[in-house]
Tab-separated table of C-alpha atoms in Angstrom:
chain	number	residue	atom	x	y	z
A	142	MET	CA	-63.398	24.296	24.262
A	143	VAL	CA	-63.168	20.776	25.453
A	144	ARG	CA	-65.812	19.332	23.234
A	145	THR	CA	-64.153	21.085	20.165
A	146	SER	CA	-60.702	19.526	21.204
A	147	VAL	CA	-62.395	16.153	21.391
A	148	VAL	CA	-63.927	16.495	18.081
A	149	ALA	CA	-60.633	17.455	16.481
A	150	THR	CA	-58.841	14.738	18.206
A	151	VAL	CA	-61.321	12.199	16.814
A	152	VAL	CA	-61.150	13.537	13.281
A	153	LEU	CA	-57.360	13.749	13.366
A	154	ALA	CA	-57.332	10.006	14.567
A	155	VAL	CA	-59.453	8.949	11.763
A	156	LEU	CA	-57.406	10.614	9.336
A	157	VAL	CA	-54.264	8.927	10.708
A	158	GLY	CA	-55.872	5.669	10.842
A	159	ALA	CA	-56.701	5.997	6.779
A	160	ALA	CA	-53.268	7.018	6.242
A	161	ALA	CA	-51.383	4.329	8.134
A	162	PRO	CA	-53.418	1.959	10.411
A	163	GLY	CA	-51.412	1.666	13.697
A	164	ALA	CA	-49.022	4.448	12.918
A	165	ALA	CA	-48.739	8.339	12.873
A	166	ALA	CA	-48.853	10.053	9.848
A	167	PRO	CA	-45.296	11.011	8.312
A	168	PRO	CA	-44.352	14.519	7.803
A	169	PRO	CA	-44.196	15.922	4.502
A	170	PRO	CA	-40.933	15.297	2.839
A	171	GLY	CA	-38.422	18.253	1.845
A	172	ASN	CA	-39.385	20.227	-1.226
A	173	PRO	CA	-36.168	21.995	-2.794
A	174	SER	CA	-36.920	25.046	-4.694
A	175	ASP	CA	-36.452	25.199	-8.363
A	176	SER	CA	-33.250	27.557	-7.801
A	177	ASP	CA	-31.809	24.815	-6.131
A	178	ILE	CA	-32.396	22.051	-8.680
A	179	ASN	CA	-31.196	24.572	-11.456
A	180	ALA	CA	-28.126	25.536	-9.593
A	181	GLY	CA	-27.553	21.901	-9.398
A	182	LYS	CA	-27.929	21.263	-13.229
A	183	ASP	CA	-25.433	24.295	-13.757
A	184	GLN	CA	-22.978	22.497	-11.532
A	185	VAL	CA	-23.283	19.353	-13.829
A	186	ARG	CA	-22.992	21.120	-16.999
A	187	ASP	CA	-19.961	23.128	-15.745
A	188	LYS	CA	-18.158	19.663	-14.344
A	189	ALA	CA	-19.007	17.878	-17.924
A	190	ALA	CA	-17.823	20.668	-19.855
A	191	LYS	CA	-14.345	20.318	-18.006
A	192	VAL	CA	-14.158	16.666	-18.078
A	193	GLY	CA	-14.702	16.957	-21.967
A	194	ASP	CA	-11.810	19.400	-21.941
A	195	LEU	CA	-9.784	16.969	-20.031
A	196	THR	CA	-10.670	14.153	-22.121
A	197	ASN	CA	-9.593	16.220	-25.455
A	198	GLN	CA	-6.307	17.226	-23.720
A	199	LEU	CA	-5.632	13.404	-22.796
A	200	ALA	CA	-6.419	12.566	-26.495
A	201	ALA	CA	-3.879	15.263	-27.915
A	202	ALA	CA	-1.393	14.099	-24.988
A	203	ASP	CA	-1.660	10.262	-26.185
A	204	ALA	CA	-1.138	11.416	-30.023
A	205	ARG	CA	2.018	13.252	-28.577
A	206	LEU	CA	3.005	10.214	-26.621
A	207	SER	CA	2.891	7.990	-29.603
A	208	ASP	CA	4.777	10.181	-31.780
A	209	LEU	CA	7.410	10.258	-28.989
A	210	GLN	CA	7.009	6.468	-28.718
A	211	ASP	CA	8.136	6.331	-32.512
A	212	GLN	CA	10.868	8.697	-32.100
A	213	VAL	CA	12.299	6.217	-29.013
A	214	GLU	CA	11.812	3.027	-31.366
A	215	ALA	CA	13.829	5.071	-34.287
A	216	ARG	CA	16.387	5.754	-31.713
A	217	MET	CA	16.585	2.345	-30.586
A	218	GLU	CA	17.262	1.066	-34.061
A	219	GLU	CA	19.926	3.759	-34.294
A	220	VAL	CA	21.705	2.412	-31.295
A	221	ASN	CA	21.226	-1.129	-33.008
A	222	LYS	CA	23.152	0.281	-36.064
A	223	ALA	CA	25.716	1.939	-33.957
A	224	ARG	CA	26.537	-0.808	-32.062
A	225	VAL	CA	26.904	-3.347	-34.976
A	226	ASP	CA	29.005	-0.478	-36.753
A	227	LEU	CA	31.102	-0.295	-33.640
A	228	GLU	CA	31.764	-4.269	-33.415
A	229	THR	CA	32.835	-4.191	-37.216
A	230	ALA	CA	35.248	-1.196	-36.574
A	231	GLN	CA	36.639	-2.856	-33.402
A	232	ALA	CA	37.005	-6.386	-35.541
A	233	ALA	CA	38.888	-4.216	-38.351
A	234	ALA	CA	40.903	-2.508	-35.937
A	235	GLN	CA	42.077	-5.708	-34.175
A	236	GLN	CA	42.786	-7.392	-37.868
A	237	ALA	CA	45.095	-4.226	-38.454
A	238	GLN	CA	46.726	-4.672	-35.035
A	239	ASP	CA	47.619	-8.391	-35.771
A	240	GLU	CA	48.883	-7.307	-39.255
A	241	ALA	CA	51.147	-4.794	-37.821
A	242	SER	CA	52.488	-7.106	-35.067
A	243	ALA	CA	52.953	-9.862	-37.781
A	244	ALA	CA	55.042	-7.148	-39.749
A	245	LYS	CA	57.069	-6.293	-36.646
A	246	VAL	CA	58.120	-10.064	-36.636
A	247	GLU	CA	59.058	-9.971	-40.178
A	248	ALA	CA	61.098	-6.673	-39.561
A	249	ASP	CA	62.652	-8.119	-36.679
A	250	ALA	CA	63.629	-11.278	-38.612
A	251	ALA	CA	65.132	-9.285	-41.633
A	252	ALA	CA	67.245	-7.039	-39.219
A	253	ARG	CA	68.602	-10.201	-37.755
A	254	SER	CA	69.416	-11.611	-41.244
A	255	MET	CA	70.946	-8.214	-42.143
A	256	ASP	CA	73.183	-8.390	-39.035
A	257	ASP	CA	74.195	-11.907	-39.715
A	258	ALA	CA	75.237	-10.949	-43.411
A	259	ARG	CA	77.170	-7.925	-42.207
A	260	LYS	CA	78.951	-10.010	-39.476
A	261	ARG	CA	79.846	-12.797	-41.872
A	262	LEU	CA	81.468	-10.063	-44.642
A	263	ASP	CA	83.073	-8.391	-41.724
A	264	GLU	CA	84.884	-11.873	-40.710
A	265	PHE	CA	85.813	-12.381	-44.208
A	266	ALA	CA	87.316	-9.020	-44.699
A	267	ALA	CA	89.311	-9.345	-41.550
A	268	ALA	CA	90.489	-12.687	-42.578
A	269	SER	CA	91.498	-11.278	-45.932
A	270	PHE	CA	93.505	-8.570	-44.490
A	271	SER	CA	95.248	-10.635	-41.855
A	272	GLN	CA	96.539	-13.130	-44.378
A	273	GLY	CA	97.112	-15.611	-41.770
A	274	SER	CA	94.085	-17.734	-42.783
A	275	ALA	CA	93.809	-20.307	-45.626
A	276	VAL	CA	91.268	-17.914	-47.171
A	277	GLY	CA	93.175	-14.772	-46.568
A	278	GLY	CA	93.301	-13.168	-49.490
A	279	PHE	CA	96.958	-12.685	-50.957
A	280	SER	CA	98.596	-14.961	-48.623
A	281	ALA	CA	96.101	-17.807	-49.764
A	282	LEU	CA	97.231	-16.998	-53.540
A	283	PHE	CA	100.982	-16.878	-52.698
A	284	ASP	CA	101.035	-20.208	-50.867
A	285	ALA	CA	99.723	-21.872	-53.929
A	286	THR	CA	101.814	-24.801	-54.966
A	287	SER	CA	100.792	-25.084	-58.586
A	288	PRO	CA	99.141	-23.126	-61.190
A	289	GLY	CA	96.216	-25.564	-60.679
A	290	ASN	CA	96.207	-25.058	-56.921
A	291	LEU	CA	96.440	-21.272	-57.625
A	292	LEU	CA	93.202	-21.182	-59.772
A	293	ALA	CA	91.348	-23.511	-57.335
A	294	ARG	CA	92.146	-20.931	-54.473
A	295	VAL	CA	91.117	-17.973	-56.503
A	296	GLN	CA	87.999	-19.598	-57.326
A	297	MET	CA	87.276	-20.536	-53.855
A	298	LEU	CA	87.691	-16.842	-52.928
A	299	ASN	CA	85.377	-15.600	-55.564
A	300	ALA	CA	82.699	-18.013	-54.683
A	301	VAL	CA	82.995	-17.071	-50.762
A	302	SER	CA	82.723	-13.433	-51.880
A	303	GLU	CA	80.069	-13.869	-54.218
A	304	SER	CA	78.059	-15.820	-51.547
A	305	GLU	CA	78.309	-13.408	-48.813
A	306	LEU	CA	77.338	-10.630	-51.514
A	307	LYS	CA	74.487	-12.555	-52.516
A	308	ALA	CA	73.306	-13.085	-48.715
A	309	MET	CA	73.881	-9.521	-48.305
A	310	ASP	CA	71.692	-8.389	-51.258
A	311	VAL	CA	68.941	-10.933	-49.940
A	312	ALA	CA	68.874	-9.371	-46.487
A	313	GLN	CA	68.844	-5.923	-48.274
A	314	ARG	CA	65.673	-6.902	-50.215
A	315	ALA	CA	64.240	-8.632	-47.150
A	316	ASP	CA	64.837	-5.521	-45.218
A	317	VAL	CA	63.055	-3.131	-47.857
A	318	ASP	CA	60.360	-5.605	-48.134
A	319	ARG	CA	59.773	-5.519	-44.310
A	320	ALA	CA	60.132	-1.805	-44.279
A	321	ASN	CA	57.088	-1.684	-46.891
A	322	LYS	CA	54.814	-4.079	-44.985
A	323	ASP	CA	55.652	-2.202	-41.719
A	324	SER	CA	54.652	0.883	-43.384
A	325	SER	CA	51.375	-0.588	-44.824
A	326	ALA	CA	50.588	-2.247	-41.522
A	327	ARG	CA	50.915	1.064	-39.564
A	328	LYS	CA	48.915	2.876	-42.233
A	329	SER	CA	46.017	0.245	-41.771
A	330	LEU	CA	46.039	0.286	-38.174
A	331	GLU	CA	45.864	4.395	-38.333
A	332	VAL	CA	42.857	4.116	-40.551
A	333	ALA	CA	41.179	1.018	-38.510
A	334	LYS	CA	41.920	3.154	-35.249
A	335	GLN	CA	40.364	6.331	-36.648
A	336	LYS	CA	37.189	4.419	-38.090
A	337	GLN	CA	36.898	2.706	-34.615
A	338	GLY	CA	36.952	6.292	-32.955
A	339	GLU	CA	34.157	7.301	-35.358
A	340	ALA	CA	31.980	4.448	-34.800
A	341	ASP	CA	32.779	4.946	-31.136
A	342	ALA	CA	31.762	8.753	-31.389
A	343	ALA	CA	28.762	7.945	-33.417
A	344	LYS	CA	27.343	5.407	-30.759
A	345	ARG	CA	27.813	7.833	-27.953
A	346	LYS	CA	25.808	10.340	-30.036
A	347	VAL	CA	23.006	8.128	-30.820
A	348	ASP	CA	23.204	6.976	-27.105
A	349	ALA	CA	22.696	10.765	-26.262
A	350	ALA	CA	19.935	11.060	-28.532
A	351	MET	CA	18.218	7.935	-27.389
A	352	ALA	CA	18.456	9.254	-23.675
A	353	ALA	CA	16.904	12.620	-24.897
A	354	ALA	CA	13.909	10.806	-26.539
A	355	VAL	CA	13.276	8.620	-23.676
A	356	ALA	CA	13.447	11.452	-21.116
A	357	ALA	CA	10.743	13.309	-23.447
A	358	ARG	CA	8.665	10.326	-23.706
A	359	GLN	CA	8.661	10.011	-19.941
A	360	GLN	CA	8.153	13.696	-19.332
A	361	GLU	CA	4.997	13.120	-21.664
A	362	ALA	CA	3.859	10.113	-20.002
A	363	ASP	CA	4.173	11.924	-16.440
A	364	GLN	CA	2.365	14.813	-17.965
A	365	GLU	CA	-0.406	12.357	-19.235
A	366	LYS	CA	-0.637	10.661	-15.800
A	367	GLN	CA	-1.286	14.294	-14.236
A	368	LEU	CA	-4.156	14.738	-16.887
A	369	GLN	CA	-5.637	11.449	-16.085
A	370	SER	CA	-5.524	12.160	-12.403
A	371	ALA	CA	-7.186	15.469	-12.974
A	372	LYS	CA	-9.709	13.986	-15.321
A	373	SER	CA	-10.647	11.204	-12.682
A	374	ASP	CA	-11.005	13.900	-10.181
A	375	MET	CA	-13.111	15.853	-12.215
A	376	GLU	CA	-15.191	12.674	-13.017
A	377	ASN	CA	-15.885	12.404	-9.756
A	378	GLN	CA	-16.982	15.702	-8.890
A	379	LEU	CA	-19.199	15.350	-12.216
A	380	SER	CA	-20.755	12.050	-10.383
A	381	ALA	CA	-21.063	13.924	-6.964
A	382	ALA	CA	-22.963	16.804	-8.815
A	383	GLN	CA	-25.011	14.511	-10.968
A	384	ALA	CA	-25.945	12.634	-7.408
A	385	ASN	CA	-26.978	16.054	-5.998
A	386	VAL	CA	-29.139	16.709	-8.559
A	387	SER	CA	-30.740	13.305	-8.527
A	388	ASP	CA	-31.317	13.451	-4.828
A	389	LEU	CA	-32.861	17.303	-5.068
A	390	GLN	CA	-35.088	15.853	-7.972
A	391	SER	CA	-35.919	12.752	-5.870
A	392	GLN	CA	-36.771	14.926	-2.848
A	393	ARG	CA	-39.046	17.134	-5.464
A	394	GLN	CA	-40.484	13.781	-6.508
A	395	ARG	CA	-41.037	12.440	-3.164
A	396	TYR	CA	-42.858	15.884	-1.930
A	397	ASP	CA	-44.998	15.476	-5.182
A	398	ASP	CA	-45.989	12.000	-4.131
A	399	TRP	CA	-46.782	13.023	-1.074
A	400	GLU	CA	-48.738	16.034	-2.032
A	401	ALA	CA	-50.791	13.855	-4.549
A	402	GLU	CA	-51.623	11.730	-1.493
A	403	LYS	CA	-50.020	8.551	-3.063
A	404	LYS	CA	-50.204	5.721	-0.634
A	405	LYS	CA	-47.167	4.765	1.448
A	406	GLU	CA	-47.284	1.234	-0.055
A	407	GLU	CA	-47.008	2.182	-3.545
A	408	ALA	CA	-44.007	4.605	-2.678
A	409	ALA	CA	-42.263	2.010	-0.755
A	410	ALA	CA	-42.968	-0.560	-3.676
A	411	ALA	CA	-41.559	2.065	-6.332
A	412	ALA	CA	-38.669	2.913	-4.091
A	413	ALA	CA	-37.932	-0.888	-3.710
A	414	ALA	CA	-38.109	-1.496	-7.314
A	415	ALA	CA	-35.708	1.551	-7.965
A	416	ALA	CA	-33.171	0.478	-5.479
A	417	ALA	CA	-33.468	-3.144	-6.914
A	418	ALA	CA	-32.678	-1.846	-10.177
A	419	ALA	CA	-29.865	0.372	-9.266
A	420	SER	CA	-28.303	-2.679	-7.235
A	421	ARG	CA	-28.358	-4.832	-10.385
A	422	PRO	CA	-25.226	-5.075	-11.997
A	423	ALA	CA	-25.037	-3.955	-15.686
A	424	PRO	CA	-24.809	-7.018	-18.061
A	425	GLN	CA	-21.651	-7.856	-18.951
A	426	ARG	CA	-20.641	-7.955	-22.762
A	427	PRO	CA	-18.957	-11.102	-23.708
A	428	ALA	CA	-15.470	-10.685	-24.854
A	429	PRO	CA	-15.270	-11.554	-28.753
A	430	PRO	CA	-13.594	-15.064	-29.469
A	431	PRO	CA	-9.849	-14.747	-30.712
A	432	ALA	CA	-9.426	-14.179	-34.280
A	433	SER	CA	-8.402	-17.099	-36.300
A	434	VAL	CA	-4.987	-16.714	-38.062
A	435	SER	CA	-4.912	-18.463	-41.321
A	436	VAL	CA	-1.779	-18.003	-43.675
A	437	SER	CA	-1.721	-18.797	-47.324
A	438	ALA	CA	1.856	-18.719	-48.879
A	439	PRO	CA	3.898	-20.787	-51.157
A	440	GLY	CA	6.984	-22.540	-50.220
A	441	ARG	CA	9.955	-20.942	-48.480
A	442	ALA	CA	7.785	-17.690	-47.445
A	443	ALA	CA	5.089	-20.253	-45.735
A	444	ALA	CA	8.003	-21.579	-43.841
A	445	VAL	CA	9.397	-18.291	-42.730
A	446	ILE	CA	5.677	-16.890	-41.792
A	447	ALA	CA	5.231	-20.331	-39.714
A	448	ARG	CA	8.414	-19.759	-37.900
A	449	ALA	CA	7.494	-16.374	-36.814
A	450	MET	CA	3.885	-17.171	-36.156
A	451	ALA	CA	5.303	-19.853	-33.471
A	452	GLU	CA	6.329	-16.881	-31.401
A	453	LEU	CA	3.132	-15.385	-30.893
A	454	GLY	CA	2.952	-14.068	-27.463
A	455	MET	CA	6.802	-14.040	-26.851
A	456	PRO	CA	7.633	-10.921	-25.005
A	457	TYR	CA	9.433	-7.920	-26.818
A	458	ALA	CA	12.929	-7.472	-25.561
A	459	TRP	CA	15.174	-4.768	-27.195
A	460	GLY	CA	18.287	-6.384	-28.651
A	461	GLY	CA	16.718	-10.045	-28.285
A	462	GLY	CA	16.606	-12.421	-31.183
A	463	THR	CA	19.127	-14.595	-32.875
A	464	PRO	CA	19.149	-16.976	-35.887
A	465	SER	CA	18.449	-19.993	-33.548
A	466	GLY	CA	15.443	-18.220	-31.596
A	467	PRO	CA	14.731	-15.691	-28.732
A	468	SER	CA	17.404	-14.536	-26.528
A	469	ARG	CA	18.050	-12.114	-23.422
A	470	GLY	CA	17.481	-8.597	-24.248
A	471	ILE	CA	20.226	-5.872	-23.631
A	472	SER	CA	20.428	-2.766	-21.595
A	473	ASP	CA	20.032	0.732	-23.293
A	474	GLY	CA	21.694	2.430	-20.864
A	475	GLY	CA	18.650	3.652	-18.569
A	476	GLY	CA	16.461	4.248	-21.632
A	477	ASP	CA	12.825	2.698	-22.541
A	478	ALA	CA	13.969	-0.853	-22.674
A	479	ASP	CA	15.522	-0.587	-19.358
A	480	TYR	CA	12.545	1.049	-17.912
A	481	PHE	CA	10.372	-1.881	-19.207
A	482	GLY	CA	13.159	-4.427	-17.747
A	483	ASP	CA	13.919	-5.685	-21.555
A	484	PHE	CA	17.516	-6.693	-20.001
A	485	ASN	CA	15.826	-9.431	-17.876
A	486	LYS	CA	13.514	-10.786	-20.566
A	487	ILE	CA	13.948	-13.466	-23.226
A	488	GLY	CA	12.338	-12.390	-26.502
A	489	PHE	CA	12.691	-10.346	-29.560
A	490	ASP	CA	12.735	-6.921	-30.973
A	491	CYS	CA	11.548	-5.992	-34.437
A	492	SER	CA	14.488	-6.793	-36.280
A	493	GLY	CA	15.501	-9.853	-34.197
A	494	LEU	CA	12.173	-11.486	-35.001
A	495	MET	CA	13.131	-11.072	-38.668
A	496	VAL	CA	16.360	-12.490	-37.948
A	497	TYR	CA	15.037	-15.662	-36.509
A	498	ALA	CA	12.238	-16.287	-38.901
A	499	PHE	CA	14.381	-15.817	-42.102
A	500	ALA	CA	17.069	-18.092	-40.595
A	501	GLY	CA	14.757	-21.157	-40.716
A	502	VAL	CA	15.353	-20.895	-44.553
A	503	GLY	CA	18.989	-20.293	-44.656
A	504	VAL	CA	18.857	-16.513	-44.846
A	505	TYR	CA	20.757	-14.814	-42.422
A	506	LEU	CA	19.913	-10.892	-41.914
A	507	PRO	CA	21.779	-8.248	-40.017
A	508	HIS	CA	20.095	-7.504	-36.712
A	509	TYR	CA	19.061	-3.911	-38.009
A	510	SER	CA	16.043	-2.890	-39.583
A	511	GLY	CA	17.820	-0.042	-41.476
A	512	TYR	CA	20.154	-2.735	-43.104
A	513	GLN	CA	17.267	-5.158	-43.273
A	514	TYR	CA	15.377	-2.985	-45.854
A	515	TYR	CA	18.072	-3.085	-48.238
A	516	ALA	CA	18.438	-6.981	-47.924
A	517	GLY	CA	16.241	-7.886	-50.690
A	518	ARG	CA	14.402	-6.664	-53.822
A	519	HIS	CA	11.833	-3.801	-53.215
A	520	VAL	CA	8.601	-4.143	-54.570
A	521	PRO	CA	5.638	-1.714	-54.473
A	522	LEU	CA	3.114	-1.997	-51.404
A	523	SER	CA	0.303	-2.788	-54.005
A	524	GLN	CA	2.203	-6.079	-54.764
A	525	MET	CA	3.273	-7.082	-51.443
A	526	ALA	CA	2.946	-10.663	-50.815
A	527	PRO	CA	3.078	-13.193	-47.830
A	528	GLY	CA	6.742	-13.299	-46.466
A	529	ASP	CA	7.692	-9.743	-47.386
A	530	MET	CA	9.147	-7.440	-45.007
A	531	LEU	CA	7.260	-3.666	-44.184
A	532	PHE	CA	8.997	-0.946	-42.851
A	533	TYR	CA	8.312	2.388	-40.993
A	534	GLY	CA	9.758	5.540	-40.879
A	535	ASN	CA	11.744	7.303	-43.636
A	536	PRO	CA	14.683	6.178	-46.081
A	537	SER	CA	17.238	7.885	-43.597
A	538	ASN	CA	15.410	6.949	-40.538
A	539	ILE	CA	13.830	3.437	-40.538
A	540	HIS	CA	12.806	2.481	-36.992
A	541	HIS	CA	10.573	-0.611	-37.465
A	542	VAL	CA	10.083	-3.714	-39.368
A	543	THR	CA	7.445	-6.177	-39.790
A	544	MET	CA	6.399	-9.352	-42.004
A	545	TYR	CA	3.203	-9.470	-44.013
A	546	ILE	CA	1.386	-12.634	-43.649
A	547	GLY	CA	-1.533	-11.910	-46.031
A	548	GLY	CA	-5.089	-10.752	-45.821
A	549	GLY	CA	-4.277	-7.196	-44.822
A	550	ARG	CA	-2.147	-8.338	-41.662
A	551	MET	CA	1.112	-8.720	-40.490
A	552	ILE	CA	3.332	-10.097	-37.394
A	553	GLU	CA	5.575	-7.925	-35.211
A	554	ALA	CA	7.340	-7.331	-32.245
A	555	PRO	CA	6.227	-3.905	-31.432
A	556	TYR	CA	7.763	-2.114	-28.525
A	557	SER	CA	8.777	-2.561	-24.953
A	558	GLY	CA	6.118	-3.823	-22.698
A	559	SER	CA	4.340	-5.680	-25.301
A	560	TYR	CA	4.384	-9.045	-27.051
A	561	VAL	CA	4.960	-10.695	-30.431
A	562	ARG	CA	1.524	-10.108	-32.137
A	563	VAL	CA	-0.555	-10.186	-35.358
A	564	VAL	CA	-2.326	-6.800	-36.409
A	565	PRO	CA	-3.856	-5.114	-39.395
A	566	VAL	CA	-1.433	-3.461	-41.768
A	567	ARG	CA	-0.931	0.280	-40.302
A	568	TRP	CA	-0.608	2.535	-43.369
A	569	GLY	CA	0.983	5.766	-41.335
A	570	GLU	CA	4.488	6.245	-41.773
A	571	ILE	CA	4.939	2.961	-44.108
A	572	MET	CA	7.898	2.830	-46.538
A	573	PRO	CA	6.534	2.894	-50.239
A	574	TYR	CA	8.194	-0.333	-51.018
A	575	ALA	CA	8.050	-3.810	-49.181
A	576	THR	CA	11.371	-5.873	-49.264
A	577	ARG	CA	11.134	-9.369	-50.890
A	578	VAL	CA	14.114	-11.570	-49.705
A	579	LEU	CA	12.901	-14.818	-51.110
C-alpha cells in the first residue's frame, strides 16, 4: 500500500507539473445545465418583449404629447387674440367715456346759458310792469316829450325784447343740441362698455381653455415620464438578464475549455483580450457639421428674411417681439409659458418674429397669427416664394406662423423652451395658402 501511494503521488506530481509548473492544478469550473441557460434565455426574451411594448407605448405617448403641444400653442395664440381684442375694446370704452364727459361739459354750459337768458327776461318783465324804469313799458312811452322821442323809445323796447327772445331761442337750440349729444354719447358709452364686457368674457374663456390645455399637456408629460422610468427599469432588468445568460454561457465555455485541456496561458490570453475589447469605448460618431443657410430672394423679401435670420438662436418667449426687436415675454397665468419661464426671457414668439421681420421694410403686422394670415394676398403653396408666411391649424384656429426662406426650408420661433431656428417645411396641418405681404 505504501508503494502504491508513492506511485500515485509521483504520477499526480507529473500531471500537476505538466499543467502548471510550480502550481497545483485548478479545479474544474462550474458547468451550468442546459435548463439553467434556457431559463436565462427565456427571461431575456420576456424582458425584451416588455421593453418593446414600453417603447411602443412611449411612441404613442409622444404622439399624444405632440398633439397636446399643438393645442397649447393654439390656445396661446387665442389668448394673444383675446388680449389684442380686449385692449381695443378698452380703448374704445375710454374714448366713449371721454366723449360722454365732453357732452356733459357742453350740457352744463347750455344749461347755464338758458338760466342766464331766463333771468334777463324775468328782469326785463319785472322792469316793464313796475313802470319805474327808463325801459319800463308804458311809463317809458308816457314820458316821451315828442313823437320822435316816443318812436325812439318804442324801437328801443322792441330791440331789447327781440334781443332777449333771440338769446332765449339760441339757448333753447343749444339745450336741444346738448340733449342730442348727451344721448348719443351715453349710447356710445353703453355700446363700448358692452363690447368691453364681451371681450373680457372672451379672454376669461380662452384663459380657461388655455389652463385646461396646459393641464392636459402636463398630465400627459407626467405619464410619459412614468413610462420612461418604467422602460428604463425594464431595460436594466433586460441588461441584467442578458448579463446572466452571458455569464452562464461563459461558465459553460470555460468548462468546455477546461474539458478540452486548453492551456491555461491561452485561456488567460483569450480572457485578457476579451476584457480589453470590452473595456475599449465604442468609437464616437462625429457630429455632422451645421447645415449652411443660404437665401436667395429679391428686394424687400430678402431684407425681411435677413432681418429674421439675424435672430437665429434667440430664445422663444411667449408674447415677445416688437417692431424694434425681441422683448420680454409675458405670463400666461401659470400655463406652459410660465412653466418654461418665458416671462423672464427676452425673445420672440411665432407671430412676434413676423412683426419684427416685416417692420424692417415698413410693414407693421398685428401680434396675432390669426390676423397675420389675412394681412396680405393668399397664394397656393405650390407658388410660395421666399418671404411668404406659412400658417398651421385651420381657418377657425390658426396656432402657428413661420416664414418660408426657400429651398424647402422655413424660419420659426417654435414653442416655449426652444429657440428661433431654420427647419424643413412641415406639411402636416399646414394651411393650403401662403400669405404674401410684399
